[in-house]
Amino acid sequence: MKHLIDIKDLKVEEIDELIETAKKIIKNKKKYSKKCKNKILATLFYEPSTRTRLSFESAMLSLGGQVLGFSEAASSSTSKGETVQDTAMTVSCYADIIAMRHPIAGKPEEASKVSTVPVINAGDGSHNHPTQTLTDLLTIKSETGRLDNLTIGVCGDLKFGRTVHSLVTAMARYENIKFVLISPDELKLPDYIKEEVLNDSNIEWCETNNIEEHIEDLDILYMTRVQQERFEKREDYLKLKDYFILDNKKLKNAKKDLKILHPLPRVNEIAVEVDQDPRAFYFKQVEYGKYIRMALILKLLEIN
Ligand code: NCD
């Protein structure tokens, strides 16, 4: 049985296969509409979510399956002191597959150790978010035609942003990828990712706190919000929250075929005026998220 806890749990070929399956689903949705008949997905969300939980649920419903779960820890037995292991063992009796989000890094992995059904990490603390990365990769592949030979700017909260950690780890495995890491000093990409992922893969990367400095080089600009809920002191968040605001002016020198992505939710980091720019793909990205999760559910349930 396979779980998805870290994007590295998938080989590059498996990621490419998932992308191909998602593209087939997009072309022929009807063909897939009963594939998960009699299957149940449980969404166990101990942390707020709009897109990830609803896209998992929409994905399962679109495959003809059913869904159950909770969307906050307070409404589950966690509030009585139950561990994620016990919850996972219990839910394994009710569902065929589990998607779990948790504010503490490593909790979905702990659940996967005892679960008798596949567990998908739907975001754990400021650690990883592999299904957002699959979404990002499907978006990049569909909109640029490739996952290699790209200069990717990642901007915002690179310290606490789990989507960034998983994205950098995944893209570092493709050919000729360059990263421009754009963040304030306080929110730089953690050293372990620079060392274990970027340097070990001989990836070209640089750091800056100026979004306009490299904008003309970028094929992809991945914006992220400052992760308010991870700060110990509110004043530190307030100081940094509006550090980057992408607007039309800052995009002046950007490539005509730049793709602007964002895992969402957006707070202030992209001005609403940018939504009209043909290079803005963040709402299209939401749609891709559903199809790649359909592909992932089929893979983990071993349904062709
Ligand atoms: C992200 C997350 O939860 O990490 N959202 C999402 O799943 N699309 C990004 C974020 O919350 O900033």
Coordinates of C-alpha atoms and ligand atoms in Angstrom, one line a residue:
M1 CA 0.0 0.0 0.0
K2 CA 1.3 3.4 -0.9
H3 CA 0.8 6.7 0.9
L4 CA 1.7 10.2 -0.2
I5 CA 3.5 12.1 2.6
D6 CA 6.4 13.8 0.8
I7 CA 6.6 14.7 -2.9
K8 CA 9.8 12.5 -2.9
D9 CA 7.5 9.5 -2.2
L10 CA 6.8 9.7 -6.0
K11 CA 9.4 9.0 -8.6
V12 CA 9.6 11.5 -11.4
E13 CA 8.1 9.0 -13.8
E14 CA 5.1 8.5 -11.4
I15 CA 4.6 12.3 -11.3
D16 CA 4.7 12.4 -15.1
E17 CA 2.1 9.5 -15.2
L18 CA -0.2 11.4 -12.8
I19 CA 0.0 14.5 -15.0
E20 CA -0.9 12.4 -18.0
T21 CA -3.8 10.8 -16.2
A22 CA -5.1 14.2 -15.1
K23 CA -4.9 15.4 -18.7
K24 CA -6.9 12.4 -19.8
I25 CA -9.5 13.1 -17.2
I26 CA -9.8 16.7 -18.3
K27 CA -10.4 15.5 -21.9
N28 CA -13.0 12.8 -21.0
K29 CA -14.6 13.5 -17.6
K30 CA -17.5 11.1 -18.2
K31 CA -15.2 8.1 -18.6
Y32 CA -14.0 8.6 -15.1
S33 CA -17.3 9.4 -13.4
K34 CA -17.9 6.0 -11.9
K35 CA -14.4 4.7 -11.3
C36 CA -14.7 5.1 -7.6
K37 CA -18.2 3.8 -7.1
N38 CA -18.5 2.3 -3.6
K39 CA -15.2 4.0 -2.5
I40 CA -15.1 6.5 0.4
L41 CA -12.6 9.3 0.9
A42 CA -12.2 10.7 4.5
T43 CA -10.9 14.3 4.8
L44 CA -9.4 14.8 8.3
F45 CA -8.6 18.5 8.5
Y46 CA -7.2 19.7 11.8
E47 CA -6.4 23.1 10.2
P48 CA -8.4 25.6 8.0
S49 CA -8.7 24.9 4.3
T50 CA -10.9 25.9 1.4
R51 CA -9.4 24.6 -1.8
T52 CA -7.5 21.5 -0.6
R53 CA -10.4 19.9 1.3
L54 CA -13.1 20.9 -1.2
S55 CA -11.0 19.8 -4.2
F56 CA -10.3 16.4 -2.6
E57 CA -14.1 16.1 -2.0
S58 CA -15.0 17.3 -5.4
A59 CA -12.4 15.0 -6.9
M60 CA -13.9 11.9 -5.1
L61 CA -17.5 12.9 -5.9
S62 CA -16.5 13.4 -9.6
L63 CA -15.1 9.8 -9.6
G64 CA -18.5 8.5 -8.4
G65 CA -17.3 8.0 -4.8
Q66 CA -18.4 9.3 -1.5
V67 CA -16.8 11.5 1.2
L68 CA -16.9 11.9 5.0
G69 CA -14.7 13.7 7.5
F70 CA -14.3 16.8 9.7
S71 CA -13.0 20.2 8.9
E72 CA -11.8 21.3 12.3
A73 CA -10.1 19.5 15.2
A74 CA -12.6 20.9 17.7
S75 CA -15.4 18.8 16.2
S76 CA -13.5 15.5 16.4
S77 CA -12.3 13.4 19.3
T78 CA -8.9 15.2 19.1
S79 CA -10.6 17.7 21.5
K80 CA -10.9 14.8 24.0
G81 CA -7.2 13.9 23.6
E82 CA -7.3 11.2 20.9
T83 CA -4.0 10.8 18.9
V84 CA -3.8 10.9 15.1
Q85 CA -2.8 7.3 15.2
D86 CA -6.0 6.2 16.9
T87 CA -8.1 8.5 14.7
A88 CA -6.4 7.0 11.6
M89 CA -7.0 3.4 12.8
T90 CA -10.6 4.2 13.4
V91 CA -11.2 6.0 10.1
S92 CA -9.5 3.2 8.3
C93 CA -12.6 1.2 9.2
Y94 CA -14.9 3.7 7.6
A95 CA -13.0 4.9 4.5
D96 CA -10.8 3.5 1.6
I97 CA -8.5 6.5 1.6
I98 CA -7.6 9.4 3.9
A99 CA -6.5 13.0 3.2
M100 CA -5.1 14.6 6.3
R101 CA -4.1 18.2 7.1
H102 CA -2.5 19.0 10.4
P103 CA -0.8 22.0 12.0
I104 CA 2.1 19.9 13.3
A105 CA 4.8 18.6 10.9
G106 CA 4.9 14.8 10.7
K107 CA 1.4 14.0 11.9
P108 CA 0.1 12.6 8.6
E109 CA 3.2 10.5 8.4
E110 CA 2.5 9.2 11.9
A111 CA -1.0 8.4 10.9
S112 CA 0.2 6.5 7.8
K113 CA 2.3 4.2 9.9
V114 CA -0.8 2.6 11.5
S115 CA -3.5 3.3 8.8
T116 CA -4.7 0.3 6.9
V117 CA -5.7 2.5 3.9
P118 CA -3.6 5.0 2.0
V119 CA -3.0 8.4 3.7
I120 CA -2.4 11.6 1.7
N121 CA -0.6 14.5 3.4
A122 CA -2.8 17.5 2.6
G123 CA -0.4 19.9 4.3
D124 CA 1.6 19.4 7.6
G125 CA 2.6 22.5 9.5
S126 CA 5.2 24.5 7.6
H127 CA 6.8 21.3 6.3
N128 CA 5.2 19.8 3.1
H129 CA 2.2 20.0 0.8
P130 CA 2.7 17.4 -1.9
T131 CA -0.7 17.6 -3.5
Q132 CA -0.4 21.4 -4.0
T133 CA 2.9 20.6 -5.7
L134 CA 1.2 18.1 -8.0
T135 CA -1.3 20.8 -8.8
D136 CA 1.5 23.3 -9.5
L137 CA 3.3 20.8 -11.8
L138 CA 0.1 20.0 -13.8
T139 CA -0.4 23.8 -14.2
I140 CA 3.1 24.4 -15.3
K141 CA 3.2 21.4 -17.7
S142 CA -0.2 22.3 -19.2
E143 CA 0.5 26.0 -19.6
T144 CA 4.1 26.0 -20.7
G145 CA 4.3 22.5 -22.3
R146 CA 7.3 21.5 -20.1
L147 CA 8.7 20.9 -16.7
D148 CA 12.4 21.4 -17.6
N149 CA 14.4 24.5 -18.8
L150 CA 12.5 26.9 -16.5
T151 CA 13.6 29.8 -14.4
I152 CA 11.2 29.9 -11.4
G153 CA 10.9 32.8 -9.1
V154 CA 9.4 31.9 -5.7
C155 CA 8.3 34.9 -3.8
G156 CA 7.0 35.6 -0.3
D157 CA 7.2 33.4 2.8
L158 CA 9.8 30.8 1.8
K159 CA 10.5 29.9 5.5
F160 CA 7.1 28.8 6.6
G161 CA 5.5 28.2 3.2
R162 CA 5.0 24.4 2.9
T163 CA 3.9 24.7 -0.7
V164 CA 7.3 26.2 -1.5
H165 CA 9.2 23.5 0.2
S166 CA 7.5 20.8 -1.8
L167 CA 7.6 22.7 -5.1
V168 CA 11.3 23.4 -4.9
T169 CA 12.0 19.7 -3.9
A170 CA 9.9 18.5 -6.9
M171 CA 11.2 20.9 -9.5
A172 CA 14.8 20.3 -8.5
R173 CA 14.6 16.8 -10.1
Y174 CA 13.9 18.2 -13.6
E175 CA 16.6 19.3 -16.1
N176 CA 17.9 22.8 -16.2
I177 CA 15.8 24.4 -13.6
K178 CA 16.9 27.7 -12.0
F179 CA 15.4 29.2 -8.9
V180 CA 15.2 32.9 -7.9
L181 CA 14.3 32.9 -4.2
I182 CA 12.6 36.2 -3.4
S183 CA 11.9 36.9 0.3
P184 CA 12.7 39.3 3.1
D185 CA 15.7 38.2 5.2
E186 CA 13.4 36.9 7.9
L187 CA 11.6 34.5 5.6
K188 CA 14.3 32.9 3.6
L189 CA 14.1 29.3 2.4
P190 CA 15.3 27.0 5.2
D191 CA 19.0 25.9 5.0
Y192 CA 18.2 22.2 4.9
I193 CA 16.3 22.6 1.6
K194 CA 19.1 24.7 0.1
E195 CA 21.7 22.1 1.2
E196 CA 19.8 18.8 0.7
V197 CA 17.8 19.8 -2.3
L198 CA 19.3 22.6 -4.3
N199 CA 23.0 22.1 -3.7
D200 CA 22.9 18.3 -3.8
S201 CA 21.2 18.5 -7.2
N202 CA 23.6 21.2 -8.5
I203 CA 20.7 23.6 -9.1
E204 CA 21.5 27.2 -10.0
W205 CA 19.8 29.5 -7.5
C206 CA 20.1 33.0 -6.1
E207 CA 18.4 34.9 -3.3
T208 CA 17.1 38.5 -3.4
N209 CA 14.7 40.7 -1.5
N210 CA 13.8 42.7 -4.7
I211 CA 11.1 41.2 -6.9
E212 CA 11.9 43.5 -9.8
E213 CA 15.6 42.6 -9.9
H214 CA 15.1 39.4 -11.8
I215 CA 11.6 39.7 -13.1
E216 CA 12.6 39.7 -16.7
D217 CA 14.4 36.3 -16.4
L218 CA 11.4 34.4 -15.0
D219 CA 9.2 31.8 -16.8
I220 CA 7.2 31.2 -13.6
L221 CA 6.5 33.5 -10.8
Y222 CA 5.1 31.6 -7.8
M223 CA 3.7 34.1 -5.2
T224 CA 2.9 33.0 -1.7
R225 CA 1.2 34.7 1.3
V226 CA 3.1 35.4 4.6
Q227 CA 2.0 32.5 6.8
Q228 CA 0.5 34.5 9.7
E229 CA -0.4 31.4 11.7
R230 CA 3.2 30.3 12.0
F231 CA 4.6 33.4 13.7
E232 CA 5.2 33.4 17.4
K233 CA 4.9 37.2 17.7
R234 CA 2.1 39.0 15.9
E235 CA 4.2 42.2 15.5
D236 CA 6.7 40.2 13.4
Y237 CA 3.9 39.1 11.0
L238 CA 2.6 42.7 10.8
K239 CA 6.1 44.0 9.9
L240 CA 6.4 41.5 7.0
K241 CA 2.9 40.9 5.7
D242 CA 2.9 43.6 3.0
Y243 CA 6.6 43.2 2.1
F244 CA 5.7 42.2 -1.5
I245 CA 2.7 43.3 -3.4
L246 CA 2.8 42.2 -7.0
D247 CA 1.1 44.8 -9.2
N248 CA 1.0 45.8 -12.9
K249 CA 3.9 48.2 -12.4
K250 CA 6.2 45.5 -11.0
L251 CA 5.3 43.2 -14.0
K252 CA 6.4 45.9 -16.5
N253 CA 9.6 44.1 -17.6
A254 CA 8.3 40.5 -17.2
K255 CA 8.3 38.1 -20.1
K256 CA 5.1 38.1 -22.3
D257 CA 4.7 34.4 -21.6
L258 CA 5.4 34.5 -17.8
K259 CA 3.0 32.4 -15.8
I260 CA 2.0 33.8 -12.4
L261 CA 1.0 31.1 -9.9
H262 CA -0.2 31.2 -6.3
P263 CA -1.4 28.3 -4.2
L264 CA -4.0 30.7 -2.7
P265 CA -5.5 32.0 -0.4
R266 CA -4.3 35.4 -1.5
V267 CA -4.1 38.1 1.2
N268 CA -2.4 41.3 -0.1
E269 CA 0.5 39.9 -2.1
I270 CA -1.1 40.1 -5.5
A271 CA -3.1 43.3 -6.3
V272 CA -6.5 42.5 -7.7
E273 CA -5.6 44.4 -10.9
V274 CA -3.2 41.6 -11.9
D275 CA -6.1 39.1 -12.1
Q276 CA -7.0 40.7 -15.5
D277 CA -3.4 40.1 -16.8
P278 CA -3.4 37.1 -19.3
R279 CA -0.3 35.9 -17.4
A280 CA -2.3 35.3 -14.2
F281 CA -3.0 31.6 -13.8
Y282 CA -3.8 31.2 -10.1
F283 CA -7.5 30.5 -10.5
K284 CA -6.9 28.1 -13.4
Q285 CA -4.4 26.4 -11.0
V286 CA -7.4 25.8 -8.6
E287 CA -9.2 23.9 -11.4
Y288 CA -6.1 21.8 -12.2
G289 CA -5.9 20.9 -8.5
K290 CA -9.1 18.9 -8.7
Y291 CA -8.0 16.8 -11.7
I292 CA -4.6 15.9 -10.3
R293 CA -6.3 14.8 -7.1
M294 CA -8.6 12.6 -9.1
A295 CA -5.6 11.1 -10.8
L296 CA -3.9 10.6 -7.4
I297 CA -6.9 8.9 -5.8
L298 CA -7.1 6.5 -8.7
K299 CA -3.4 5.7 -8.4
L300 CA -3.4 5.1 -4.6
L301 CA -6.6 3.0 -4.9
E302 CA -5.0 1.1 -7.8
I303 CA -7.9 1.8 -10.1
N304 CA -7.1 2.0 -13.9
Ligands
NCD1 C1 -1.7 26.6 1.0 C2 -1.4 25.8 2.3 O1 -2.4 25.5 3.0 O2 -0.3 25.6 2.6 N1 -3.0 26.6 0.6 C3 -3.4 25.6 -0.2 O3 -3.5 24.5 0.2 N2 -3.8 25.9 -1.4 C4 -1.0 27.9 1.0 C5 -1.3 28.9 2.1 O4 -2.2 28.6 3.0 O5 -0.7 29.9 2.0

